[in-house]
Amino acid sequence: MTENINNLLSIEVAGIRFSNPVTTASGTCGYGLDLKELIDLNKLGGIFTKGLSARPMRGNAPWRIVETHGGMLNAIGLQNIGARTFVDEKLPELKKYTTQIIPNVFGYTIDEYIEAIEILEAGSGIAAYELNISCPNVKAGGESFANNPRQAAAVTEAVKKASSRPVIVKLSPNVTDIAEVARAVEAAGADALSVINTAVGMSIDIHTRRPRLANVTGGLSGPAIKPIAVRCVFQTRRAVSIPIIGIGGIATAEDALEFIIAGASVIQVGTANFYDPSASMKIIDGLADYCRKHSLENISALVGTVQL
Amino acid sequence: MTENINNLLSIEVAGIRFSNPVTTASGTCGYGLDLKELIDLNKLGGIFTKGLSARPMRGNAPWRIVETHGGMLNAIGLQNIGARTFVDEKLPELKKYTTQIIPNVFGYTIDEYIEAIEILEAGSGIAAYELNISCPNVKAGGESFANNPRQAAAVTEAVKKASSRPVIVKLSPNVTDIAEVARAVEAAGADALSVINTAVGMSIDIHTRRPRLANVTGGLSGPAIKPIAVRCVFQTRRAVSIPIIGIGGIATAEDALEFIIAGASVIQVGTANFYDPSASMKIIDGLADYCRKHSLENISALVGTVQL
Amino acid sequence: MIDTIATVERNDLTHSASTRSYGRLRLRLQQNIPVLPGQFAMLKPRAVIEPLLRRAMAFYQCHRRDDGLSVEFIYQILGRGTQALARLERGDEVEFLGALGNTYDKAAAMGSEALLVAGGAGSPALFMLAEELLQMKIPVRLFIGGASRHDLCGLDDFTALLGAGNVITATVDGTHGEKGFVTAPLERHLQENVGKPLLIFSCGPDPMLHRVSLIAADYKVPAQLSLEAPMACGFGICVGCAVAVKADVAEGFIYKKVCTDGPVFRSEHLHW
Amino acid sequence: MIDTIATVERNDLTHSASTRSYGRLRLRLQQNIPVLPGQFAMLKPRAVIEPLLRRAMAFYQCHRRDDGLSVEFIYQILGRGTQALARLERGDEVEFLGALGNTYDKAAAMGSEALLVAGGAGSPALFMLAEELLQMKIPVRLFIGGASRHDLCGLDDFTALLGAGNVITATVDGTHGEKGFVTAPLERHLQENVGKPLLIFSCGPDPMLHRVSLIAADYKVPAQLSLEAPMACGFGICVGCAVAVKADVAEGFIYKKVCTDGPVFRSEHLHW
Ligand SMILES: Cc1cc2nc3c(=O)[nH]c(=O)nc-3n(C[C@H](O)[C@H](O)[C@H](O)COP(=O)(O)OP(=O)(O)OC[C@H]3O[C@@H](n4cnc5c(N)ncnc54)[C@H](O)[C@@H]3O)c2cc1C
Ligand SMILES: Cc1cc2nc3c(=O)[nH]c(=O)nc-3n(C[C@H](O)[C@H](O)[C@H](O)COP(=O)(O)OP(=O)(O)OC[C@H]3O[C@@H](n4cnc5c(N)ncnc54)[C@H](O)[C@@H]3O)c2cc1C
Ligand SMILES: Cc1cc2nc3c(=O)[nH]c(=O)nc-3n(C[C@H](O)[C@H](O)[C@H](O)COP(=O)(O)O)c2cc1C
Ligand SMILES: Cc1cc2nc3c(=O)[nH]c(=O)nc-3n(C[C@H](O)[C@H](O)[C@H](O)COP(=O)(O)O)c2cc1C
Ligand code: FES
Ligand code: FES
């Protein structure tokens, strides 16, 4: 059965062989291990870790999350244990699993990205890196790399030089023209794109008249943003030729199929892990059922097949 | 009682005196009259009509709408009866009501905007114009005016010259920096800003593998986009000094208050009119209750009072 | 048209793992509003936050009472909206907007035999029409089809009303009546009655309605079709429910609203 | 920790227009999982699409059965999540994730009098603790407060367990016990028992917990506080439930997770 599922769902992206297209999104599965009691990590296609920086980060003051209709706002502030501790303490156990491990990496300057990558290069059992150039929670004292094609290309190029592994660049929906950013990043050497990160949002407590998030604004995620994410995947698919990893409100196999048909080769489950920890497992089974029902030999035959 | 409500809620924006800050959003109340069987139009602060062009438009092929989690996508294609027919057939009955009538106007070229405005100038009983420079449904063969500060300013300036009435410019959330567009439009002479129009989204039927909307992409509206809209109002409030009209997922008085505290002087109820036609009436009563509870002499004291 | 809160009198489900499931919902209204055949209401359980939009449901039957009105609907349990309807229990509250839309032109059937053509969840929209046509002494024959016998909504009520002899059934799986589409027996009937005055009233899935319109045209029989479209509001303000209708313009058609200009349209007016 | 579907055995509501409303929910689990005092579960009615996130609820009582486990919760009906819980009926299914979080350090109470300080919907988190402290022969005194007598959650059960003499109540409106905050009688008790070995266990709204921590510090009495925080996951993966805890770093504190490092923290460790 699992054998069978692998034949149907196994897919290669940027030289990485995923047993299936279902992975967990950065920041929604910790460092991967926190989910091991609830799901079979070996059944998962891959794990994108919580964002890692060269040095540990404390994160934002509470409140960090607010639920909204169909989603949630978060302003965690990229709290993380740092790349070094990840390599020393988490990676050894993580790599015992057959799933693909992809650290999500960020920095406030290109040098900080390089620093983090260099630390991670020392670790083994890492399939690739995902660059968070778009996390809207970070008060970087300026626009994020993701909002400016030139900056996005610059960080991509620098990281590619420093990395022996494939580099996946994660795009932001908070831009006028995501296709332009995608093309710039592809030209800079990105091996794949993750689409999308959260949309910038805000919530105010009408009784205290204060923002519900200590950080004032936060990132909107969950089913509410799915139509925006599907549109971004569709637009990006038509703009570049490198593979796309689809993200945004995916909670069911139907959701995942929508992204794959729109142009995603792999998908990430994010917010759904919080309210339905086994969502990723159900999605894997659902994708296999769809392949059988439509007698597809492999899910890759479905990627980007949207009919206009 | 109504007397009392007016004292609490009456507010002036761009020289227009609204009996209360609650209005209905363009495209979600037809030409205003369709709601008269269900709500008291005289109790409404104002009505923003379906988008009007110089000449009638047929609109997009079906399907034009798709429900999503917490919202809906629409690609109506701006079907409308044309400015002339509006003035001749709708305005005479509309202006019998005490509510403020604000036609929403659009075009594919600056000249088309001017044409429509000139036709409307002939009509009486119009309080102001709202320019839809951001409707994401229109295949204008290029980026919409709203996505480019220079273009947004150009159409604003041209319409101001042609108009004897206040001009409200409606901004799009589909931009990297909404504050930049807001400043450009203010500099061009806009009397107020409407924030926000819909976010561009897409939905695919996984069985037919076709986009659910004949237009492929459409505009996302409803509670799902509320956090994005509140953020846009907050950012715009800090960027300009002209008044802001808040829009995006407002369905309850609590929602409306969130926008007012974020910086909106007036709010528009859109998608909620579809699934709760009396939402605007409930919101008016809810705002009055809030003013009494917090002993505010007038709602205007609440505008932009968010505490950071 | 009123926007009110109705109370559930009963909600009977015909669940089945293998076949499609249906629910029959009876609501109690305080107001005794007029309801015409072919009209519909927008419904949503009051406690439900999601999905947001109400669902359009054709009136199946109306029972007038001194102190109000009982209205019945038959719904196919498909997605989130009808799944929410399926969870309703006696006493629950339902947001009700209605009665919406136009009605059939019954007068046009005077002196003809009325042929009602129903497909799947479309048959409820024809029951009150059948009742009123009979009251007008107009002979009524029902052609009702579905995937299987479980999908012949309201078959028992129709049979009781019209008599078994006037109810022709067809199912794709052959579990009831003739095997295949209901348009087959319809076409045979038209062949056998060429020249006789006939009028078609039909409601069902788009492909069936299209087929009916083609057959009606072939045999020069007028047809009134009750259409469906995705609806956000149901009363004319969203312009989402467009249907192409022939018009004397360059393109040859304009878009009308299924909710207010319809749901009933004359077959010959539609631009397929 | 298990993620399973529990069945509603009963859900009793104490509704009232004037005061706050509460629900008492009993769920049946097939698995006989361990549950420690202070631990919580993440709950959501299975049929509910919106709100998305499960709600954290402290275990109030556990009843072991040969073929499973019955667990009880008391919830204040506040927003959309608890309103959805309030609609649950016997036999309905509930998404259940638990048992989550750490527990109180009961051993630390050996040889001391245990002072339980409960506020509003915080009291349920202290009931199983009271039971186990008594089993350990540790004297237990409960200080329970709320806005009105309706807000003294589980008062009857606590009184039956501890005896009326060991239950001190305080209400803001004076409808039960002393008028005012429960921290007043607590402080008097500490004054009257200076020098005696005491240990505080407390759960309630943040302002109350802060006040308790200050009083505890003044009288040099150790305190264990069960905290709340907005939670998306409840099991450590979202890092949304941060609480500042003193640490030997430049800023003097780091953020810990209420869901996995807590919900119980030692008062002296918290960085208010
Ligand atoms: C005037 C009118 C009268 C109607 N009367 C009845 C009735 O008497 N009984 C009944 O069961 N239904 C009736 N419907 C259909 C009903 O309103 C819903 O559209 C249908 O029940 C699907 O809703 P859902 O929530 O179950 O599914 P959704 O979750 O809304 O959708 C489930 C699937 O069905 C598709 N779908 C949704 N709406 C339509 C549509 N209008 N046409 C084709 N596909 C669609 C969606 O794309 C999706 O794939 C009527 C519709 C109209 C416009
Ligand atoms: C470990 C833990 C144990 C808990 N145990 C219980 C319990 O036994 N009984 C009980 O009734 N509740 C308990 N809660 C609180 C519960 O989880 C919900 O947060 C609360 O019921 C509000 O949910 P809601 O859906 O009713 O309101 P929502 O719709 O989520 O929110 C309603 C209002 O309450 C505010 N709010 C939401 N969550 C919190 C919070 N954590 N702190 C302060 N304000 C908040 C929101 O900002 C909003 O203004 C516990 C929470 C935690 C973290
Ligand atoms: C609580 C939380 C924390 C997140 N942290 C990160 C992060 O550290 N790095 C990153 O690139 N994306 C982060 N994201 C974004 C997600 O990876 C994902 O792109 C986004 O949530 C949209 O997917 P979803 O709707 O399925 O959650 C975070 C999202 C959430 C909800
Ligand atoms: C069906 C539909 C049609 C719309 N038509 C217009 C329009 O013609 N002109 C315009 O400026 N905005 C139009 N809008 C956008 C709304 O005015 C509003 O900005 C948007 O829907 C967000 O508000 P809401 O979430 O309350 O609906 C339309 C929205 C919907 C849902
Ligand atoms: S459904 Fe809204 S106009 Fe027809
Ligand atoms: S609630 Fe998610 S980490 Fe604590």
Coordinates of C-alpha atoms in Angstrom, one line a residue, chain B:
Chain B
M1 CA -34.3 57.8 19.3
T2 CA -33.2 58.2 15.6
E3 CA -32.7 61.8 16.6
N4 CA -30.4 60.7 19.3
I5 CA -28.6 58.3 17.0
N6 CA -27.9 61.1 14.6
N7 CA -26.3 63.2 17.3
L8 CA -24.1 60.3 18.2
L9 CA -23.2 59.1 14.7
S10 CA -23.4 62.1 12.3
I11 CA -20.1 62.7 10.7
E12 CA -18.7 64.9 7.9
V13 CA -16.2 63.6 5.4
A14 CA -14.8 65.7 2.5
G15 CA -17.6 68.2 3.0
I16 CA -20.3 65.5 2.9
R17 CA -22.5 65.2 6.0
F18 CA -23.3 61.5 6.7
S19 CA -26.1 60.9 9.1
N20 CA -24.0 58.0 10.3
P21 CA -20.7 56.3 9.2
V22 CA -22.5 53.2 7.8
T23 CA -22.8 53.0 4.0
T24 CA -23.1 50.2 1.5
A25 CA -20.2 49.3 -0.8
S26 CA -20.1 49.6 -4.5
G27 CA -21.2 46.4 -6.3
T28 CA -22.9 45.0 -3.2
C29 CA -26.1 47.1 -3.3
G30 CA -26.9 47.5 -7.0
Y31 CA -27.9 51.1 -7.6
G32 CA -29.3 51.3 -4.0
L33 CA -32.9 50.7 -4.8
D34 CA -32.7 46.9 -4.7
L35 CA -32.3 47.0 -1.0
K36 CA -35.3 49.2 -0.3
E37 CA -37.6 46.3 0.4
L38 CA -35.3 45.0 3.1
I39 CA -33.8 48.0 4.9
D40 CA -34.7 51.7 5.6
L41 CA -32.6 53.5 3.0
N42 CA -33.2 56.8 4.9
K43 CA -31.4 55.3 8.0
L44 CA -28.3 54.5 5.9
G45 CA -25.4 57.0 5.9
G46 CA -24.8 56.6 2.3
I47 CA -24.9 54.4 -0.8
F48 CA -22.0 53.7 -3.1
T49 CA -23.5 52.5 -6.4
K50 CA -22.4 49.7 -8.6
G51 CA -19.5 50.8 -10.8
L52 CA -20.6 53.1 -13.6
S53 CA -18.9 53.6 -16.9
A54 CA -19.6 56.1 -19.7
R55 CA -21.3 53.4 -21.7
P56 CA -23.2 50.3 -20.5
M57 CA -21.2 47.1 -20.1
R58 CA -22.2 43.6 -20.5
G59 CA -19.9 42.0 -17.9
N60 CA -18.2 38.7 -17.8
A61 CA -19.4 35.3 -18.7
P62 CA -20.6 33.0 -15.9
W63 CA -19.4 31.7 -13.5
R64 CA -18.9 35.1 -11.9
I65 CA -18.8 34.2 -8.3
V66 CA -17.3 31.4 -6.1
E67 CA -17.7 31.1 -2.4
T68 CA -14.4 30.6 -0.4
H69 CA -13.7 30.1 3.3
G70 CA -14.8 33.3 5.0
G71 CA -15.4 35.1 1.7
M72 CA -16.1 35.0 -2.0
L73 CA -14.4 35.6 -5.3
N74 CA -16.2 37.7 -7.8
A75 CA -15.5 38.5 -11.4
I76 CA -18.7 40.4 -12.5
G77 CA -16.8 42.3 -15.1
L78 CA -18.3 45.6 -14.1
Q79 CA -21.6 44.9 -15.8
N80 CA -23.6 48.2 -15.5
I81 CA -26.3 50.2 -17.1
G82 CA -24.0 53.1 -17.9
A83 CA -23.8 56.6 -16.4
R84 CA -26.5 58.0 -18.7
T85 CA -29.2 55.5 -17.8
F86 CA -28.3 55.8 -14.1
V87 CA -28.9 59.6 -14.2
D88 CA -32.1 59.2 -16.3
E89 CA -33.7 56.2 -14.6
K90 CA -32.2 55.5 -11.2
L91 CA -31.2 58.9 -9.8
P92 CA -34.7 60.5 -9.8
E93 CA -36.0 57.8 -7.4
L94 CA -32.8 57.5 -5.5
K95 CA -32.5 61.1 -4.6
K96 CA -35.9 61.0 -2.9
Y97 CA -34.1 59.3 0.0
T98 CA -32.2 61.3 2.6
T99 CA -29.1 59.1 2.3
Q100 CA -26.0 60.3 0.5
I101 CA -25.7 59.0 -3.1
I102 CA -22.1 58.4 -4.3
P103 CA -21.7 56.9 -7.7
N104 CA -18.7 54.6 -8.1
V105 CA -17.0 55.4 -11.4
F106 CA -14.5 53.6 -13.6
G107 CA -13.0 53.5 -17.1
Y108 CA -10.2 51.9 -19.0
T109 CA -8.6 55.2 -20.0
I110 CA -8.5 58.6 -18.2
D111 CA -10.8 59.9 -21.0
E112 CA -13.4 57.3 -20.2
Y113 CA -13.3 58.4 -16.6
I114 CA -13.9 62.0 -17.6
E115 CA -16.7 61.0 -20.0
A116 CA -18.5 59.2 -17.2
I117 CA -18.0 62.1 -14.8
E118 CA -19.3 64.6 -17.3
I119 CA -22.5 62.6 -17.8
L120 CA -22.9 62.3 -14.0
E121 CA -22.2 66.1 -13.5
A122 CA -25.5 66.7 -15.3
G123 CA -27.4 64.7 -12.6
S124 CA -28.5 66.3 -9.3
G125 CA -28.6 64.7 -5.9
I126 CA -25.1 63.3 -6.1
A127 CA -22.9 63.9 -3.1
A128 CA -19.5 62.9 -4.5
Y129 CA -17.8 60.4 -6.8
E130 CA -15.9 57.3 -5.8
L131 CA -13.2 56.3 -8.4
N132 CA -12.7 52.6 -8.8
I133 CA -9.1 52.6 -10.0
S134 CA -8.4 49.2 -8.5
C135 CA -11.0 46.7 -9.5
P136 CA -8.9 43.7 -10.2
N137 CA -11.4 42.0 -12.4
V138 CA -10.8 44.1 -15.4
K139 CA -8.5 42.9 -18.1
A140 CA -7.3 46.4 -19.1
G141 CA -4.5 44.8 -21.0
G142 CA -2.1 46.1 -18.3
E143 CA -1.7 46.9 -14.7
S144 CA -4.6 48.7 -13.1
F145 CA -4.2 52.5 -12.3
A146 CA -4.2 51.5 -8.6
N147 CA -1.0 49.5 -8.9
N148 CA 1.1 52.5 -10.1
P149 CA 1.3 55.7 -7.9
R150 CA 1.9 57.9 -11.0
Q151 CA -1.1 56.5 -12.9
A152 CA -3.3 56.7 -9.8
A153 CA -2.4 60.3 -9.4
A154 CA -2.9 61.1 -13.0
V155 CA -6.5 59.8 -13.1
T156 CA -7.3 61.5 -9.8
E157 CA -6.0 64.9 -11.1
A158 CA -7.9 64.7 -14.3
V159 CA -11.2 63.7 -12.6
K160 CA -10.7 66.5 -10.1
K161 CA -10.5 69.0 -12.9
A162 CA -13.7 67.7 -14.5
S163 CA -15.7 67.4 -11.3
S164 CA -17.6 69.9 -9.3
R165 CA -18.1 67.4 -6.5
P166 CA -15.7 65.8 -4.0
V167 CA -13.7 62.9 -5.4
I168 CA -13.0 59.8 -3.3
V169 CA -10.4 57.5 -4.7
K170 CA -10.6 53.8 -3.9
L171 CA -7.3 52.0 -3.3
S172 CA -6.3 48.4 -4.0
P173 CA -4.7 46.1 -1.4
N174 CA -2.8 44.4 -4.2
V175 CA 0.3 46.6 -4.0
T176 CA 3.6 46.5 -2.2
D177 CA 3.2 49.9 -0.5
I178 CA -0.4 51.2 -0.2
A179 CA 0.9 54.3 1.7
E180 CA 2.9 55.4 -1.3
V181 CA -0.2 55.2 -3.6
A182 CA -2.3 57.0 -0.9
R183 CA 0.2 59.9 -0.7
A184 CA 0.4 60.2 -4.5
V185 CA -3.4 60.3 -4.8
E186 CA -3.7 62.8 -1.9
A187 CA -1.1 65.1 -3.6
A188 CA -3.2 64.8 -6.8
G189 CA -6.1 66.4 -5.0
A190 CA -8.3 63.5 -3.8
D191 CA -10.8 64.6 -1.1
A192 CA -10.9 61.2 0.6
L193 CA -9.8 57.6 0.2
S194 CA -11.7 54.3 0.1
V195 CA -9.7 51.4 1.6
I196 CA -9.8 48.7 0.3
N197 CA -11.1 47.1 -2.9
T198 CA -10.9 43.3 -3.3
A199 CA -7.7 41.2 -3.2
V200 CA -6.9 39.2 -6.4
G201 CA -7.6 35.5 -5.9
M202 CA -8.3 32.3 -7.8
S203 CA -10.2 29.1 -7.4
I204 CA -9.9 25.9 -9.4
D205 CA -12.4 23.0 -9.8
I206 CA -10.2 19.9 -9.2
H207 CA -12.6 17.7 -11.1
T208 CA -12.8 19.8 -14.4
R209 CA -9.3 21.3 -13.7
R210 CA -10.7 24.6 -14.9
P211 CA -10.8 27.9 -13.0
R212 CA -14.2 28.3 -11.2
L213 CA -14.5 31.8 -12.6
A214 CA -14.8 32.3 -16.3
N215 CA -12.5 35.3 -15.9
V216 CA -9.9 32.9 -14.3
T217 CA -9.0 35.3 -11.4
G218 CA -11.4 37.4 -9.3
G219 CA -11.7 39.7 -6.3
L220 CA -11.6 38.2 -2.9
S221 CA -14.0 39.9 -0.4
G222 CA -15.7 39.1 2.9
P223 CA -14.5 38.5 6.5
A224 CA -11.5 36.6 5.2
I225 CA -9.8 39.8 4.1
K226 CA -10.7 41.9 7.1
P227 CA -7.3 41.7 8.8
I228 CA -5.7 42.9 5.5
A229 CA -8.2 45.7 5.2
V230 CA -7.7 46.9 8.8
R231 CA -3.9 46.9 8.2
C232 CA -4.4 48.9 5.0
V233 CA -6.6 51.5 6.8
F234 CA -4.0 51.8 9.6
Q235 CA -1.1 52.3 7.2
T236 CA -3.1 54.7 5.0
R237 CA -4.2 56.7 8.1
R238 CA -0.6 57.3 9.0
A239 CA 0.4 58.2 5.4
V240 CA -2.2 60.9 4.6
S241 CA -4.4 63.6 6.2
I242 CA -7.5 63.3 4.1
P243 CA -10.3 61.2 5.5
I244 CA -10.5 57.4 5.0
I245 CA -13.5 55.3 4.2
G246 CA -12.9 51.7 5.5
I247 CA -14.0 48.6 3.7
G248 CA -13.3 44.9 3.9
G249 CA -15.2 42.1 5.5
I250 CA -17.3 44.4 7.7
A251 CA -20.4 42.4 8.9
T252 CA -20.9 43.5 12.5
A253 CA -20.7 46.7 14.7
E254 CA -17.5 45.2 16.2
D255 CA -16.0 45.0 12.8
A256 CA -17.0 48.6 11.9
L257 CA -15.5 49.8 15.2
E258 CA -12.2 48.1 14.4
F259 CA -12.0 50.1 11.2
I260 CA -13.0 53.4 12.8
I261 CA -10.4 52.9 15.6
A262 CA -7.8 52.1 12.9
G263 CA -8.6 55.4 11.2
A264 CA -11.7 55.2 9.1
S265 CA -14.3 58.0 9.4
V266 CA -16.9 56.2 7.4
I267 CA -17.2 52.4 6.6
Q268 CA -18.8 50.5 3.8
V269 CA -20.7 47.2 4.2
G270 CA -20.1 45.0 1.2
T271 CA -20.4 41.2 1.0
A272 CA -22.3 41.1 4.2
N273 CA -25.3 42.6 2.4
F274 CA -25.6 39.4 0.4
Y275 CA -25.8 37.0 3.4
D276 CA -27.3 39.4 5.9
P277 CA -29.2 42.2 4.1
S278 CA -29.9 44.0 7.4
A279 CA -26.3 44.0 8.5
S280 CA -25.9 47.7 7.9
M281 CA -29.0 48.5 10.1
K282 CA -27.6 46.4 12.9
I283 CA -24.2 48.0 12.6
I284 CA -25.8 51.5 13.0
D285 CA -27.5 50.5 16.2
G286 CA -24.4 48.8 17.4
L287 CA -22.3 51.9 16.9
A288 CA -24.8 54.0 18.8
D289 CA -24.7 51.5 21.7
Y290 CA -20.9 51.7 21.8
C291 CA -21.0 55.5 21.9
R292 CA -23.4 55.4 24.8
K293 CA -21.6 52.7 26.6
H294 CA -18.3 54.7 26.4
S295 CA -20.1 58.0 26.7
L296 CA -18.8 59.4 23.5
E297 CA -20.6 62.5 22.4
N298 CA -20.0 61.6 18.8
I299 CA -18.4 58.7 16.9
S300 CA -15.8 61.0 15.4
A301 CA -14.0 61.1 18.7
L302 CA -13.2 57.4 18.0
V303 CA -11.6 57.8 14.6
G304 CA -8.0 56.7 14.5
T305 CA -7.7 56.3 18.3
V306 CA -5.8 53.1 18.2
Q307 CA -3.2 53.0 21.0
L308 CA 0.3 51.8 20.1

